[in-house]
């Protein structure tokens, strides 16, 4: 008997933040879309779960900062459309060596793009940011429009909006499937599989230089409740190039778990996404403990809660947004390298444009696969 295919304009694989926003953009364009997910939703096995993420324009590259301009508008549009709060402005404290590489680069990107920042002099630092020790030789600035995104709520909202568009009389046809046993056919395919990107791409003869890292998401108890609370206007922070760590350290004010502040290391041990919980290396937690002891004296330097998440990182930490080199109707979004959540609305828009053969709204050359030519295992 001939196989029974269900036909779509576009198949999107992976219902994390990026697959969901891609399906949302396709649905808005009346495209018959199916979003395939391997797990029953919501789940906590990928990269998009958890309560919160940082949103910021503070980057060392103009292209990220400039994409975030539109992205903030898209976040706000979604909030209005769905009548839900997804963003809370807190500001982002950026600390790093004044004579280092990262801090001056971020500061000059923000200044060049004329964004609202406040530079804190050492003498006034503790008056504005109490209970934090600024390391010797480090500068501090605040990216004023940065804040917290509510991550789980975002996923729920975007997925519900996709259903809403599919029920609209003029709307598209949309399915969200958690299945392994049906056959689907479409003009284009968007692969948004997060840590499983290379597993899926192996069926297409392509392997990208991606590394999957387990991230220990640590929450630290305030010695005095409220010291670092969102309601007391404590900001998010990024510590660049600290003495304690090779990679950045970042945190969000206490909010989701009362009295606990989330502080994480921007790296972690390599893992197989299907074996994440077998990875028990805690070297990153040791680094965080040393940093917290020296810079956050108001926190107990032993994590009160440790949750798990995964990064999928590229060698240069920049995303992959491109067509498959040998199958142009396959579009790939991958390697979000631990900083992709905030870009969800714009990545969704760009992957939708690529899948429909449209000219993308931004120059995607920093995100092309061919930059890895020397590193990729397949002939690109
Ligand atoms: C601890 C942590 C903190 C972070 N903090 C920030 C932050 O502050 N700000 C920020 O902007 N970003 C942050 N990020 C990064 C951001 O969360 C990720 O870049 C983003 O969530 C990646 O989403 P995704 O859709 O690419 O991947 P995922 O969320 O992993 O989604 C991929 C989906 O594909 C599904 N899938 C895989 N294979 C298949 C298959 N064969 N069939 C069907 N489904 C499949 C998976 O089950 C999964 O649901 C953080 C990440 C972590 C882990
Ligand atoms: O992307 C973000 O803003 C966060 C904080 C810095 C490191 C990674 N994620």
PDB file of N, CA, C and O in Angstrom, residues 116-163:
ATOM      1  N   UNK A 116      20.563  53.993  25.806  1.00  0.00           N
ATOM      2  CA  UNK A 116      20.594  54.548  27.169  1.00  0.00           C
ATOM      3  C   UNK A 116      21.428  53.688  28.122  1.00  0.00           C
ATOM      4  O   UNK A 116      21.059  52.554  28.416  1.00  0.00           O
ATOM      5  N   UNK A 117      22.559  54.246  28.554  1.00  0.00           N
ATOM      6  CA  UNK A 117      23.382  53.542  29.547  1.00  0.00           C
ATOM      7  C   UNK A 117      23.767  54.514  30.656  1.00  0.00           C
ATOM      8  O   UNK A 117      23.752  55.723  30.456  1.00  0.00           O
ATOM      9  N   UNK A 118      24.078  53.974  31.811  1.00  0.00           N
ATOM     10  CA  UNK A 118      24.626  54.773  32.901  1.00  0.00           C
ATOM     11  C   UNK A 118      25.972  54.133  33.251  1.00  0.00           C
ATOM     12  O   UNK A 118      26.034  52.933  33.525  1.00  0.00           O
ATOM     13  N   UNK A 119      27.029  54.928  33.209  1.00  0.00           N
ATOM     14  CA  UNK A 119      28.350  54.420  33.607  1.00  0.00           C
ATOM     15  C   UNK A 119      28.541  54.771  35.079  1.00  0.00           C
ATOM     16  O   UNK A 119      28.338  55.914  35.478  1.00  0.00           O
ATOM     17  N   UNK A 120      28.888  53.755  35.881  1.00  0.00           N
ATOM     18  CA  UNK A 120      29.029  53.980  37.324  1.00  0.00           C
ATOM     19  C   UNK A 120      30.507  54.140  37.670  1.00  0.00           C
ATOM     20  O   UNK A 120      31.318  53.260  37.328  1.00  0.00           O
ATOM     21  N   UNK A 121      30.846  55.236  38.314  1.00  0.00           N
ATOM     22  CA  UNK A 121      32.228  55.423  38.787  1.00  0.00           C
ATOM     23  C   UNK A 121      32.416  54.571  40.035  1.00  0.00           C
ATOM     24  O   UNK A 121      31.471  54.337  40.788  1.00  0.00           O
ATOM     25  N   UNK A 122      33.648  54.147  40.273  1.00  0.00           N
ATOM     26  CA  UNK A 122      33.938  53.282  41.432  1.00  0.00           C
ATOM     27  C   UNK A 122      33.428  53.897  42.742  1.00  0.00           C
ATOM     28  O   UNK A 122      32.836  53.211  43.574  1.00  0.00           O
ATOM     29  N   UNK A 123      33.611  55.226  42.924  1.00  0.00           N
ATOM     30  CA  UNK A 123      33.230  55.897  44.182  1.00  0.00           C
ATOM     31  C   UNK A 123      31.723  55.794  44.439  1.00  0.00           C
ATOM     32  O   UNK A 123      31.272  55.771  45.578  1.00  0.00           O
ATOM     33  N   UNK A 124      30.934  55.779  43.372  1.00  0.00           N
ATOM     34  CA  UNK A 124      29.468  55.786  43.552  1.00  0.00           C
ATOM     35  C   UNK A 124      28.859  54.392  43.376  1.00  0.00           C
ATOM     36  O   UNK A 124      27.644  54.218  43.550  1.00  0.00           O
ATOM     37  N   UNK A 125      29.682  53.405  43.073  1.00  0.00           N
ATOM     38  CA  UNK A 125      29.165  52.079  42.714  1.00  0.00           C
ATOM     39  C   UNK A 125      28.293  51.492  43.838  1.00  0.00           C
ATOM     40  O   UNK A 125      27.146  51.098  43.616  1.00  0.00           O
ATOM     41  N   UNK A 126      28.825  51.490  45.069  1.00  0.00           N
ATOM     42  CA  UNK A 126      28.098  50.780  46.134  1.00  0.00           C
ATOM     43  C   UNK A 126      26.839  51.540  46.566  1.00  0.00           C
ATOM     44  O   UNK A 126      25.903  50.935  47.097  1.00  0.00           O
ATOM     45  N   UNK A 127      26.809  52.814  46.279  1.00  0.00           N
ATOM     46  CA  UNK A 127      25.582  53.581  46.576  1.00  0.00           C
ATOM     47  C   UNK A 127      24.448  53.134  45.632  1.00  0.00           C
ATOM     48  O   UNK A 127      23.301  52.998  46.037  1.00  0.00           O
ATOM     49  N   UNK A 128      24.798  52.860  44.375  1.00  0.00           N
ATOM     50  CA  UNK A 128      23.772  52.431  43.408  1.00  0.00           C
ATOM     51  C   UNK A 128      23.539  50.923  43.454  1.00  0.00           C
ATOM     52  O   UNK A 128      22.423  50.451  43.228  1.00  0.00           O
ATOM     53  N   UNK A 129      24.619  50.159  43.668  1.00  0.00           N
ATOM     54  CA  UNK A 129      24.514  48.691  43.642  1.00  0.00           C
ATOM     55  C   UNK A 129      25.040  48.164  44.977  1.00  0.00           C
ATOM     56  O   UNK A 129      26.203  47.729  45.067  1.00  0.00           O
ATOM     57  N   UNK A 130      24.225  48.192  46.014  1.00  0.00           N
ATOM     58  CA  UNK A 130      24.715  47.733  47.309  1.00  0.00           C
ATOM     59  C   UNK A 130      24.917  46.216  47.314  1.00  0.00           C
ATOM     60  O   UNK A 130      24.301  45.499  46.521  1.00  0.00           O
ATOM     61  N   UNK A 131      25.785  45.741  48.201  1.00  0.00           N
ATOM     62  CA  UNK A 131      26.027  44.303  48.397  1.00  0.00           C
ATOM     63  C   UNK A 131      26.701  43.611  47.219  1.00  0.00           C
ATOM     64  O   UNK A 131      26.585  42.398  47.053  1.00  0.00           O
ATOM     65  N   UNK A 132      27.381  44.391  46.375  1.00  0.00           N
ATOM     66  CA  UNK A 132      28.199  43.795  45.312  1.00  0.00           C
ATOM     67  C   UNK A 132      29.583  44.443  45.386  1.00  0.00           C
ATOM     68  O   UNK A 132      29.690  45.666  45.513  1.00  0.00           O
ATOM     69  N   UNK A 133      30.644  43.628  45.331  1.00  0.00           N
ATOM     70  CA  UNK A 133      32.015  44.163  45.305  1.00  0.00           C
ATOM     71  C   UNK A 133      32.499  44.215  43.862  1.00  0.00           C
ATOM     72  O   UNK A 133      32.540  43.182  43.187  1.00  0.00           O
ATOM     73  N   UNK A 134      32.831  45.423  43.420  1.00  0.00           N
ATOM     74  CA  UNK A 134      33.363  45.587  42.058  1.00  0.00           C
ATOM     75  C   UNK A 134      34.871  45.291  42.115  1.00  0.00           C
ATOM     76  O   UNK A 134      35.602  45.909  42.893  1.00  0.00           O
ATOM     77  N   UNK A 135      35.313  44.338  41.293  1.00  0.00           N
ATOM     78  CA  UNK A 135      36.732  43.931  41.349  1.00  0.00           C
ATOM     79  C   UNK A 135      37.646  45.091  40.936  1.00  0.00           C
ATOM     80  O   UNK A 135      37.242  45.956  40.140  1.00  0.00           O
ATOM     81  N   UNK A 136      38.880  45.055  41.466  1.00  0.00           N
ATOM     82  CA  UNK A 136      39.877  46.081  41.137  1.00  0.00           C
ATOM     83  C   UNK A 136      40.099  46.148  39.629  1.00  0.00           C
ATOM     84  O   UNK A 136      40.222  45.100  38.979  1.00  0.00           O
ATOM     85  N   UNK A 137      40.119  47.353  39.094  1.00  0.00           N
ATOM     86  CA  UNK A 137      40.398  47.526  37.669  1.00  0.00           C
ATOM     87  C   UNK A 137      39.193  47.281  36.773  1.00  0.00           C
ATOM     88  O   UNK A 137      39.286  47.364  35.556  1.00  0.00           O
ATOM     89  N   UNK A 138      38.038  46.961  37.385  1.00  0.00           N
ATOM     90  CA  UNK A 138      36.843  46.702  36.565  1.00  0.00           C
ATOM     91  C   UNK A 138      35.975  47.954  36.459  1.00  0.00           C
ATOM     92  O   UNK A 138      35.847  48.715  37.416  1.00  0.00           O
ATOM     93  N   UNK A 139      35.403  48.132  35.283  1.00  0.00           N
ATOM     94  CA  UNK A 139      34.432  49.198  35.076  1.00  0.00           C
ATOM     95  C   UNK A 139      33.024  48.638  35.246  1.00  0.00           C
ATOM     96  O   UNK A 139      32.826  47.415  35.273  1.00  0.00           O
ATOM     97  N   UNK A 140      32.043  49.538  35.372  1.00  0.00           N
ATOM     98  CA  UNK A 140      30.647  49.098  35.513  1.00  0.00           C
ATOM     99  C   UNK A 140      29.734  50.057  34.764  1.00  0.00           C
ATOM    100  O   UNK A 140      29.891  51.284  34.860  1.00  0.00           O
ATOM    101  N   UNK A 141      28.806  49.484  34.028  1.00  0.00           N
ATOM    102  CA  UNK A 141      27.782  50.308  33.373  1.00  0.00           C
ATOM    103  C   UNK A 141      26.453  49.570  33.457  1.00  0.00           C
ATOM    104  O   UNK A 141      26.422  48.350  33.686  1.00  0.00           O
ATOM    105  N   UNK A 142      25.373  50.322  33.267  1.00  0.00           N
ATOM    106  CA  UNK A 142      24.054  49.695  33.263  1.00  0.00           C
ATOM    107  C   UNK A 142      23.383  49.930  31.910  1.00  0.00           C
ATOM    108  O   UNK A 142      23.264  51.083  31.463  1.00  0.00           O
ATOM    109  N   UNK A 143      23.010  48.818  31.253  1.00  0.00           N
ATOM    110  CA  UNK A 143      22.202  48.873  30.025  1.00  0.00           C
ATOM    111  C   UNK A 143      20.758  49.036  30.517  1.00  0.00           C
ATOM    112  O   UNK A 143      20.165  48.108  31.073  1.00  0.00           O
ATOM    113  N   UNK A 144      20.216  50.234  30.319  1.00  0.00           N
ATOM    114  CA  UNK A 144      18.979  50.598  31.016  1.00  0.00           C
ATOM    115  C   UNK A 144      17.726  49.873  30.525  1.00  0.00           C
ATOM    116  O   UNK A 144      16.755  49.743  31.265  1.00  0.00           O
ATOM    117  N   UNK A 145      17.723  49.435  29.266  1.00  0.00           N
ATOM    118  CA  UNK A 145      16.488  48.802  28.768  1.00  0.00           C
ATOM    119  C   UNK A 145      16.493  47.287  28.943  1.00  0.00           C
ATOM    120  O   UNK A 145      15.526  46.613  28.581  1.00  0.00           O
ATOM    121  N   UNK A 146      17.581  46.757  29.484  1.00  0.00           N
ATOM    122  CA  UNK A 146      17.654  45.299  29.655  1.00  0.00           C
ATOM    123  C   UNK A 146      16.686  44.839  30.749  1.00  0.00           C
ATOM    124  O   UNK A 146      16.160  45.656  31.513  1.00  0.00           O
ATOM    125  N   UNK A 147      16.484  43.543  30.828  1.00  0.00           N
ATOM    126  CA  UNK A 147      15.564  43.040  31.845  1.00  0.00           C
ATOM    127  C   UNK A 147      15.418  41.540  31.788  1.00  0.00           C
ATOM    128  O   UNK A 147      16.293  40.825  31.284  1.00  0.00           O
ATOM    129  N   UNK A 148      14.289  41.099  32.306  1.00  0.00           N
ATOM    130  CA  UNK A 148      14.012  39.668  32.433  1.00  0.00           C
ATOM    131  C   UNK A 148      12.880  39.308  31.469  1.00  0.00           C
ATOM    132  O   UNK A 148      11.890  40.031  31.369  1.00  0.00           O
ATOM    133  N   UNK A 149      13.045  38.166  30.776  1.00  0.00           N
ATOM    134  CA  UNK A 149      11.946  37.599  29.978  1.00  0.00           C
ATOM    135  C   UNK A 149      11.402  36.398  30.732  1.00  0.00           C
ATOM    136  O   UNK A 149      12.174  35.620  31.296  1.00  0.00           O
ATOM    137  N   UNK A 150      10.102  36.236  30.720  1.00  0.00           N
ATOM    138  CA  UNK A 150       9.495  35.068  31.376  1.00  0.00           C
ATOM    139  C   UNK A 150       9.448  33.942  30.339  1.00  0.00           C
ATOM    140  O   UNK A 150       8.639  33.963  29.415  1.00  0.00           O
ATOM    141  N   UNK A 151      10.352  32.969  30.509  1.00  0.00           N
ATOM    142  CA  UNK A 151      10.617  31.992  29.443  1.00  0.00           C
ATOM    143  C   UNK A 151       9.485  30.981  29.261  1.00  0.00           C
ATOM    144  O   UNK A 151       8.934  30.841  28.163  1.00  0.00           O
ATOM    145  N   UNK A 152       9.126  30.269  30.328  1.00  0.00           N
ATOM    146  CA  UNK A 152       8.058  29.260  30.189  1.00  0.00           C
ATOM    147  C   UNK A 152       6.769  29.908  29.681  1.00  0.00           C
ATOM    148  O   UNK A 152       6.075  29.356  28.831  1.00  0.00           O
ATOM    149  N   UNK A 153       6.496  31.105  30.229  1.00  0.00           N
ATOM    150  CA  UNK A 153       5.261  31.808  29.822  1.00  0.00           C
ATOM    151  C   UNK A 153       5.331  32.182  28.332  1.00  0.00           C
ATOM    152  O   UNK A 153       4.327  32.169  27.626  1.00  0.00           O
ATOM    153  N   UNK A 154       6.542  32.512  27.870  1.00  0.00           N
ATOM    154  CA  UNK A 154       6.710  32.856  26.444  1.00  0.00           C
ATOM    155  C   UNK A 154       6.349  31.663  25.565  1.00  0.00           C
ATOM    156  O   UNK A 154       5.596  31.790  24.593  1.00  0.00           O
ATOM    157  N   UNK A 155       6.889  30.501  25.915  1.00  0.00           N
ATOM    158  CA  UNK A 155       6.640  29.322  25.073  1.00  0.00           C
ATOM    159  C   UNK A 155       5.149  29.012  24.999  1.00  0.00           C
ATOM    160  O   UNK A 155       4.596  28.761  23.926  1.00  0.00           O
ATOM    161  N   UNK A 156       4.524  29.061  26.183  1.00  0.00           N
ATOM    162  CA  UNK A 156       3.076  28.788  26.230  1.00  0.00           C
ATOM    163  C   UNK A 156       2.334  29.797  25.362  1.00  0.00           C
ATOM    164  O   UNK A 156       1.478  29.439  24.559  1.00  0.00           O
ATOM    165  N   UNK A 157       2.700  31.063  25.510  1.00  0.00           N
ATOM    166  CA  UNK A 157       2.005  32.128  24.772  1.00  0.00           C
ATOM    167  C   UNK A 157       2.173  31.950  23.269  1.00  0.00           C
ATOM    168  O   UNK A 157       1.190  32.025  22.512  1.00  0.00           O
ATOM    169  N   UNK A 158       3.393  31.695  22.829  1.00  0.00           N
ATOM    170  CA  UNK A 158       3.639  31.605  21.381  1.00  0.00           C
ATOM    171  C   UNK A 158       2.894  30.402  20.814  1.00  0.00           C
ATOM    172  O   UNK A 158       2.238  30.493  19.768  1.00  0.00           O
ATOM    173  N   UNK A 159       2.956  29.275  21.535  1.00  0.00           N
ATOM    174  CA  UNK A 159       2.292  28.065  21.013  1.00  0.00           C
ATOM    175  C   UNK A 159       0.771  28.259  20.969  1.00  0.00           C
ATOM    176  O   UNK A 159       0.122  27.859  19.999  1.00  0.00           O
ATOM    177  N   UNK A 160       0.223  28.927  21.972  1.00  0.00           N
ATOM    178  CA  UNK A 160      -1.238  29.190  21.960  1.00  0.00           C
ATOM    179  C   UNK A 160      -1.593  30.142  20.827  1.00  0.00           C
ATOM    180  O   UNK A 160      -2.613  29.978  20.157  1.00  0.00           O
ATOM    181  N   UNK A 161      -0.719  31.140  20.561  1.00  0.00           N
ATOM    182  CA  UNK A 161      -1.005  32.087  19.468  1.00  0.00           C
ATOM    183  C   UNK A 161      -1.025  31.353  18.123  1.00  0.00           C
ATOM    184  O   UNK A 161      -1.797  31.674  17.239  1.00  0.00           O
ATOM    185  N   UNK A 162      -0.131  30.370  17.973  1.00  0.00           N
ATOM    186  CA  UNK A 162      -0.117  29.627  16.702  1.00  0.00           C
ATOM    187  C   UNK A 162      -1.455  28.916  16.520  1.00  0.00           C
ATOM    188  O   UNK A 162      -2.058  28.961  15.444  1.00  0.00           O
ATOM    189  N   UNK A 163      -1.956  28.304  17.576  1.00  0.00           N
ATOM    190  CA  UNK A 163      -3.283  27.659  17.509  1.00  0.00           C
ATOM    191  C   UNK A 163      -4.359  28.685  17.177  1.00  0.00           C
ATOM    192  O   UNK A 163      -5.264  28.447  16.398  1.00  0.00           O
TER     193      UNK A 163
END
